[in-house]
Short mmCIF file of C-alpha atoms in Angstrom, two decimals:
data_model
loop_
_atom_site.label_atom_id
_atom_site.label_comp_id
_atom_site.label_asym_id
_atom_site.label_seq_id
_atom_site.Cartn_x
_atom_site.Cartn_y
_atom_site.Cartn_z
CA UNK X 1 26.15 9.18 -6.71
CA UNK X 2 24.91 12.18 -4.73
CA UNK X 3 23.17 11.51 -1.40
CA UNK X 4 20.03 13.37 -2.58
CA UNK X 5 19.70 10.78 -5.34
CA UNK X 6 20.36 7.97 -2.88
CA UNK X 7 17.62 9.13 -0.54
CA UNK X 8 15.18 9.65 -3.35
CA UNK X 9 15.82 6.00 -4.26
CA UNK X 10 15.47 4.88 -0.75
CA UNK X 11 12.18 6.71 -0.29
CA UNK X 12 10.97 5.09 -3.52
CA UNK X 13 11.96 1.61 -2.18
CA UNK X 14 9.99 2.37 1.00
CA UNK X 15 6.92 3.23 -0.88
CA UNK X 16 7.37 0.19 -3.08
CA UNK X 17 7.61 -1.98 0.09
CA UNK X 18 4.58 -0.36 1.61
CA UNK X 19 2.26 -0.77 -1.35
CA UNK X 20 3.45 -4.32 -2.03
CA UNK X 21 2.92 -5.42 1.60
CA UNK X 22 0.15 -3.20 2.85
CA UNK X 23 -1.61 -3.63 -0.45
CA UNK X 24 -2.71 -7.17 0.27
CA UNK X 25 -3.76 -6.11 3.81
CA UNK X 26 -6.13 -3.58 2.22
CA UNK X 27 -7.31 -6.14 -0.21
CA UNK X 28 -8.12 -8.60 2.54
CA UNK X 29 -10.00 -5.97 4.53
CA UNK X 30 -12.12 -4.67 1.61
CA UNK X 31 -12.96 -8.27 0.50
CA UNK X 32 -14.13 -9.34 3.93
CA UNK X 33 -17.82 -9.24 3.08
CA UNK X 34 -17.40 -10.59 -0.39
CA UNK X 35 -15.35 -13.71 0.32
CA UNK X 36 -16.50 -14.78 3.77
CA UNK X 37 -19.77 -16.53 4.17
CA UNK X 38 -20.00 -16.57 8.00
CA UNK X 39 -18.18 -15.36 11.09
CA UNK X 40 -15.68 -18.27 11.07
CA UNK X 41 -14.62 -17.48 7.61
CA UNK X 42 -14.30 -13.84 8.41
CA UNK X 43 -11.96 -14.75 11.31
CA UNK X 44 -9.92 -16.89 8.94
CA UNK X 45 -9.46 -13.94 6.60
CA UNK X 46 -8.62 -11.55 9.46
CA UNK X 47 -6.14 -14.04 10.87
CA UNK X 48 -4.29 -14.28 7.57
CA UNK X 49 -3.02 -10.70 8.06
CA UNK X 50 -3.34 -10.56 11.85
CA UNK X 51 0.34 -11.20 12.57
CA UNK X 52 1.67 -8.81 9.90
CA UNK X 53 -0.56 -5.90 9.18
CA UNK X 54 0.97 -3.57 11.90
CA UNK X 55 4.51 -4.45 10.73
CA UNK X 56 3.53 -3.62 7.19
CA UNK X 57 2.37 -0.20 8.26
CA UNK X 58 5.91 0.63 9.48
CA UNK X 59 6.97 1.11 5.90
CA UNK X 60 4.73 4.19 5.47
CA UNK X 61 5.89 5.65 8.83
CA UNK X 62 9.54 5.28 7.77
CA UNK X 63 8.78 6.67 4.32
CA UNK X 64 7.14 9.77 5.94
CA UNK X 65 9.91 10.21 8.40
CA UNK X 66 12.63 9.79 5.71
CA UNK X 67 10.82 12.38 3.50
CA UNK X 68 10.68 14.86 6.44
CA UNK X 69 14.38 14.41 7.22
CA UNK X 70 15.88 14.13 3.73
CA UNK X 71 13.53 16.44 1.73
CA UNK X 72 11.82 18.86 4.19
CA UNK X 73 10.54 21.17 1.41
CA UNK X 74 8.88 18.20 -0.26
CA UNK X 75 7.40 17.08 3.00
CA UNK X 76 6.01 20.56 3.82
CA UNK X 77 4.48 21.13 0.40
CA UNK X 78 3.02 17.56 0.21
CA UNK X 79 1.54 17.41 3.63
CA UNK X 80 0.10 20.93 3.48
CA UNK X 81 -1.23 20.66 -0.02
CA UNK X 82 -2.57 17.16 0.41
CA UNK X 83 -3.74 17.76 3.93
CA UNK X 84 -7.33 16.51 3.61
CA UNK X 85 -6.77 13.31 1.65
CA UNK X 86 -3.82 12.38 3.90
CA UNK X 87 -5.91 13.11 7.01
CA UNK X 88 -8.67 10.87 5.65
CA UNK X 89 -6.12 8.18 5.07
CA UNK X 90 -4.81 8.57 8.62
CA UNK X 91 -8.34 8.37 10.19
CA UNK X 92 -9.04 5.26 8.07
CA UNK X 93 -5.84 3.62 9.18
CA UNK X 94 -6.66 4.35 12.77
CA UNK X 95 -10.23 2.94 12.40
CA UNK X 96 -8.79 -0.08 10.60
CA UNK X 97 -6.30 -0.71 13.39
CA UNK X 98 -9.04 -0.47 16.00
CA UNK X 99 -11.15 -3.01 14.09
CA UNK X 100 -8.37 -5.58 14.36
CA UNK X 101 -7.95 -4.96 18.14
CA UNK X 102 -11.63 -4.64 19.26
CA UNK X 103 -13.54 -7.01 17.00
CA UNK X 104 -13.01 -9.97 19.31
CA UNK X 105 -13.69 -8.15 22.55
CA UNK X 106 -17.32 -9.07 22.57
CA UNK X 107 -19.11 -12.16 21.44
CA UNK X 108 -21.95 -10.19 19.86
CA UNK X 109 -22.93 -10.38 16.21
CA UNK X 110 -23.91 -6.62 16.00
CA UNK X 111 -20.63 -5.67 17.69
CA UNK X 112 -18.57 -7.74 15.26
CA UNK X 113 -20.54 -6.49 12.21
CA UNK X 114 -19.81 -2.83 13.09
CA UNK X 115 -16.11 -3.55 13.45
CA UNK X 116 -16.15 -5.51 10.19
CA UNK X 117 -17.64 -2.44 8.49
CA UNK X 118 -14.93 -0.39 10.09
CA UNK X 119 -12.33 -2.75 8.65
CA UNK X 120 -13.82 -2.62 5.13
CA UNK X 121 -14.02 1.24 5.17
CA UNK X 122 -10.61 1.56 6.72
CA UNK X 123 -9.19 -0.53 3.84
CA UNK X 124 -11.07 0.96 0.85
CA UNK X 125 -10.41 4.62 1.72
CA UNK X 126 -6.60 4.38 1.83
CA UNK X 127 -6.57 2.08 -1.15
CA UNK X 128 -8.36 4.57 -3.22
CA UNK X 129 -6.77 7.82 -1.87
CA UNK X 130 -3.18 6.61 -2.12
CA UNK X 131 -3.68 6.15 -5.80
CA UNK X 132 -5.23 9.60 -6.22
CA UNK X 133 -2.37 11.16 -4.27
CA UNK X 134 0.52 9.44 -6.20
CA UNK X 135 -1.11 10.03 -9.51
CA UNK X 136 -1.26 13.78 -8.82
CA UNK X 137 2.36 13.79 -7.54
CA UNK X 138 3.49 12.07 -10.78
CA UNK X 139 1.46 14.38 -13.00
CA UNK X 140 2.25 17.65 -11.18
CA UNK X 141 0.15 19.93 -9.13
CA UNK X 142 -0.09 23.82 -8.92
CA UNK X 143 2.88 25.08 -6.89
CA UNK X 144 3.92 28.79 -6.73
CA UNK X 145 7.33 30.38 -6.38
CA UNK X 146 7.22 30.04 -2.57
CA UNK X 147 6.86 26.20 -3.00
CA UNK X 148 3.29 26.33 -1.72
CA UNK X 149 0.43 24.23 -3.14
CA UNK X 150 -2.14 26.63 -4.60
CA UNK X 151 -4.86 24.12 -5.50
CA UNK X 152 -7.66 22.50 -3.49
CA UNK X 153 -9.13 19.05 -2.90
CA UNK X 154 -11.07 19.38 -6.13
CA UNK X 155 -7.76 20.00 -7.96
CA UNK X 156 -6.68 16.52 -6.88
CA UNK X 157 -9.94 14.96 -8.04
CA UNK X 158 -9.12 15.15 -11.74
CA UNK X 159 -9.66 12.34 -14.23
CA UNK X 160 -6.02 11.24 -14.12
CA UNK X 161 -6.02 11.23 -10.29
CA UNK X 162 -9.30 9.37 -10.03
CA UNK X 163 -8.11 6.77 -12.47
CA UNK X 164 -4.98 6.29 -10.30
CA UNK X 165 -7.16 5.74 -7.32
CA UNK X 166 -9.26 3.14 -9.10
CA UNK X 167 -6.05 1.31 -10.28
CA UNK X 168 -4.75 1.02 -6.70
CA UNK X 169 -8.18 0.02 -5.46
CA UNK X 170 -8.56 -2.89 -7.98
CA UNK X 171 -4.98 -3.92 -7.85
CA UNK X 172 -5.01 -4.09 -4.02
CA UNK X 173 -8.26 -6.08 -4.13
CA UNK X 174 -6.69 -8.55 -6.59
CA UNK X 175 -3.52 -8.68 -4.41
CA UNK X 176 -5.58 -9.35 -1.31
CA UNK X 177 -7.58 -12.07 -3.00
CA UNK X 178 -4.37 -13.75 -4.14
CA UNK X 179 -3.02 -13.53 -0.61
CA UNK X 180 -6.17 -15.12 0.82
CA UNK X 181 -5.90 -17.94 -1.80
CA UNK X 182 -2.24 -18.44 -0.80
CA UNK X 183 -2.84 -18.39 2.94
CA UNK X 184 -6.04 -20.40 3.28
CA UNK X 185 -7.50 -23.83 2.51
CA UNK X 186 -10.89 -25.07 1.77
CA UNK X 187 -13.81 -23.34 0.05
CA UNK X 188 -12.60 -19.85 0.86
CA UNK X 189 -9.35 -20.58 -0.98
CA UNK X 190 -11.19 -21.46 -4.17
CA UNK X 191 -13.45 -18.46 -3.95
CA UNK X 192 -10.53 -16.14 -3.42
CA UNK X 193 -8.65 -17.54 -6.40
CA UNK X 194 -11.69 -17.21 -8.73
CA UNK X 195 -12.41 -13.68 -7.47
CA UNK X 196 -8.75 -12.67 -8.01
CA UNK X 197 -9.05 -13.52 -11.65
CA UNK X 198 -12.17 -11.41 -12.08
CA UNK X 199 -10.84 -8.37 -10.20
CA UNK X 200 -7.46 -8.76 -11.77
CA UNK X 201 -8.98 -8.62 -15.28
CA UNK X 202 -10.60 -5.31 -14.34
CA UNK X 203 -7.40 -4.05 -12.76
CA UNK X 204 -5.46 -4.99 -15.89
CA UNK X 205 -7.59 -2.85 -18.08
CA UNK X 206 -7.52 0.13 -15.73
CA UNK X 207 -3.78 -0.16 -15.09
CA UNK X 208 -2.98 -0.47 -18.75
CA UNK X 209 -4.85 2.82 -19.51
CA UNK X 210 -3.23 4.49 -16.57
CA UNK X 211 0.33 3.41 -17.45
CA UNK X 212 -0.10 4.42 -21.06
CA UNK X 213 -1.51 7.81 -19.95
CA UNK X 214 1.37 8.24 -17.44
CA UNK X 215 3.94 7.28 -20.01
CA UNK X 216 2.54 9.84 -22.47
CA UNK X 217 2.66 12.51 -19.80
CA UNK X 218 5.92 11.93 -17.95
CA UNK X 219 7.51 8.76 -19.33
CA UNK X 220 10.74 7.87 -20.92
CA UNK X 221 12.41 4.77 -22.29
CA UNK X 222 13.17 3.42 -18.84
CA UNK X 223 9.59 3.96 -17.52
CA UNK X 224 8.23 2.32 -20.70
CA UNK X 225 10.25 -0.80 -19.95
CA UNK X 226 9.25 -0.84 -16.25
CA UNK X 227 5.56 -0.37 -17.01
CA UNK X 228 5.69 -3.09 -19.65
CA UNK X 229 7.27 -5.40 -17.16
CA UNK X 230 4.49 -4.56 -14.67
CA UNK X 231 1.82 -5.39 -17.24
CA UNK X 232 3.47 -8.70 -18.04
CA UNK X 233 3.78 -9.60 -14.37
CA UNK X 234 0.00 -8.96 -13.90
CA UNK X 235 -0.89 -11.17 -16.90
CA UNK X 236 1.41 -13.92 -15.68
CA UNK X 237 -0.12 -13.65 -12.20
CA UNK X 238 -3.63 -14.04 -13.53
CA UNK X 239 -2.63 -17.01 -15.69
CA UNK X 240 -1.00 -18.64 -12.62
CA UNK X 241 -4.24 -18.08 -10.65
CA UNK X 242 -6.26 -19.72 -13.31
CA UNK X 243 -3.82 -22.66 -13.14
CA UNK X 244 -4.16 -22.92 -9.33
CA UNK X 245 -0.56 -21.74 -8.66
CA UNK X 246 -1.30 -19.33 -5.84
CA UNK X 247 2.31 -18.68 -4.94
CA UNK X 248 3.23 -17.57 -8.46
CA UNK X 249 -0.03 -15.66 -8.72
CA UNK X 250 0.70 -13.70 -5.69
CA UNK X 251 4.23 -12.99 -6.87
CA UNK X 252 2.69 -11.72 -10.06
CA UNK X 253 0.57 -9.11 -8.29
CA UNK X 254 3.47 -8.23 -5.90
CA UNK X 255 5.77 -7.54 -8.87
CA UNK X 256 3.08 -5.62 -10.67
CA UNK X 257 2.48 -3.25 -7.77
CA UNK X 258 6.22 -2.83 -7.13
CA UNK X 259 7.11 -2.15 -10.75
CA UNK X 260 4.27 0.25 -11.25
CA UNK X 261 5.24 2.32 -8.18
CA UNK X 262 8.94 2.22 -9.25
CA UNK X 263 7.84 3.44 -12.67
CA UNK X 264 6.14 6.46 -11.19
CA UNK X 265 9.26 7.37 -9.24
CA UNK X 266 11.45 6.90 -12.22
CA UNK X 267 9.28 9.20 -14.30
CA UNK X 268 9.25 11.75 -11.45
CA UNK X 269 13.02 11.94 -10.97
CA UNK X 270 14.76 14.44 -10.63
CA UNK X 271 11.54 16.27 -9.53
CA UNK X 272 9.88 15.25 -6.30
CA UNK X 273 6.80 17.44 -6.88
CA UNK X 274 6.47 18.97 -10.37
CA UNK X 275 4.66 22.29 -10.67
CA UNK X 276 2.00 22.74 -13.31
CA UNK X 277 2.12 26.51 -12.71
CA UNK X 278 5.68 26.87 -13.96
CA UNK X 279 8.34 24.15 -14.28
CA UNK X 280 10.74 26.58 -12.60
CA UNK X 281 8.64 26.24 -9.42
CA UNK X 282 8.95 22.44 -9.22
CA UNK X 283 10.48 20.79 -6.24
CA UNK X 284 13.51 18.70 -7.11
CA UNK X 285 15.94 16.51 -5.30
CA UNK X 286 18.31 19.46 -5.13
CA UNK X 287 16.12 22.46 -4.01
CA UNK X 288 13.98 20.35 -1.59
CA UNK X 289 16.83 18.50 0.11
CA UNK X 290 18.33 18.75 3.60
CA UNK X 291 21.97 19.72 4.20
CA UNK X 292 24.68 17.26 3.10
CA UNK X 293 25.56 16.65 6.75
CA UNK X 294 21.98 15.62 7.63
CA UNK X 295 21.87 13.20 4.68
CA UNK X 296 25.18 11.73 5.69
CA UNK X 297 24.12 11.03 9.19
CA UNK X 298 20.86 9.59 8.01
CA UNK X 299 22.66 7.34 5.61
CA UNK X 300 24.74 5.73 8.41
CA UNK X 301 21.64 5.26 10.48
CA UNK X 302 19.91 3.54 7.60
CA UNK X 303 22.95 1.29 6.94
CA UNK X 304 22.86 0.06 10.61
CA UNK X 305 19.09 -0.39 11.20
CA UNK X 306 17.56 -1.27 7.76
CA UNK X 307 18.94 -4.83 7.80
CA UNK X 308 17.64 -5.36 11.32
CA UNK X 309 14.11 -4.26 10.47
CA UNK X 310 14.06 -6.29 7.25
CA UNK X 311 15.43 -9.39 9.01
CA UNK X 312 12.81 -9.15 11.69
CA UNK X 313 9.99 -8.76 9.21
CA UNK X 314 11.20 -11.59 7.14
CA UNK X 315 11.28 -13.82 10.23
CA UNK X 316 7.71 -12.82 11.12
CA UNK X 317 6.49 -13.96 7.68
CA UNK X 318 8.47 -17.22 7.98
CA UNK X 319 6.93 -18.00 11.41
CA UNK X 320 3.38 -17.42 10.15
CA UNK X 321 3.87 -18.95 6.72
CA UNK X 322 1.35 -21.92 7.00
CA UNK X 323 -2.15 -21.99 5.58
CA UNK X 324 -5.16 -21.70 7.89
CA UNK X 325 -8.79 -22.78 7.42
CA UNK X 326 -12.05 -23.01 9.30
CA UNK X 327 -10.87 -26.15 11.06
CA UNK X 328 -8.17 -24.15 12.75
CA UNK X 329 -10.70 -21.77 14.33
CA UNK X 330 -11.94 -23.28 17.67
CA UNK X 331 -15.53 -22.87 18.84
CA UNK X 332 -16.42 -21.29 21.11
CA UNK X 333 -13.62 -18.82 21.21
CA UNK X 334 -12.98 -16.12 23.85
CA UNK X 335 -10.34 -14.27 21.90
CA UNK X 336 -9.24 -14.45 18.34
CA UNK X 337 -5.71 -14.73 17.11
CA UNK X 338 -4.25 -11.47 15.99
#
């Protein structure tokens, strides 16, 4: 197998990991005012992701760095053409990170309410815009012979792109609700499980339309099988949630997101950014790649450090695996757990 194909697959795996893990972070953040009834419950929700949210963001940093090193032409076209939505995502992630760090700095209701709003906005914006971005990458965008994006922000806000954004928004909300149900106990656990079923039903409808549309535009037999598996995983997850099996329910949404993202990359290959102007102008794993020597060095670095990173993150999740509830939140509190 050529190293260009290997690195395309590795980048796909990084994005799968990012959406599966950061997806429930976004879901918890956007559902904060919906599930929590008071400040104590809001702190419970924040503490479910407190120990892991920053580690989950590492996946997108590595995915961006790997794209820059392995496929510089892809990186250049993507980050110049999608500059505004990616900038909005970056600002939202910064605001979201600040909300985790600064919310507990003052014991003032107004102060906390403003940072809670920052957390909600910082979760909704990326959840929506990542879907818009990836839908457009999968469908293709106007690229000229110089490998430059010739569209605008309005080009990206097409019906297919907006549907992709709504799919990620509702899927991440469902994923986050499943995670809250899995990680908490008491009333908030039951509310989260019930909400997951409702949002999941909406997500199932939107995702089904999106996957059928994607299959019709760029799909093949392999993507059809992967998208079908994603749909079955979501249905199974919702059934598990109704039965009170939070672990299986969370696994269902986890697999749904992972399989859906994998399906997009499978439909994309061997292109990395198809051109709607002329297929001859499309960026591929061949014409967008770095030199073979660069890819070889990167491969050895990945072989050494990837198991270390995965092992550390797995250990983190194991350490913070237990449920929390309002009884675990002491009162008064000078600083909240992260």
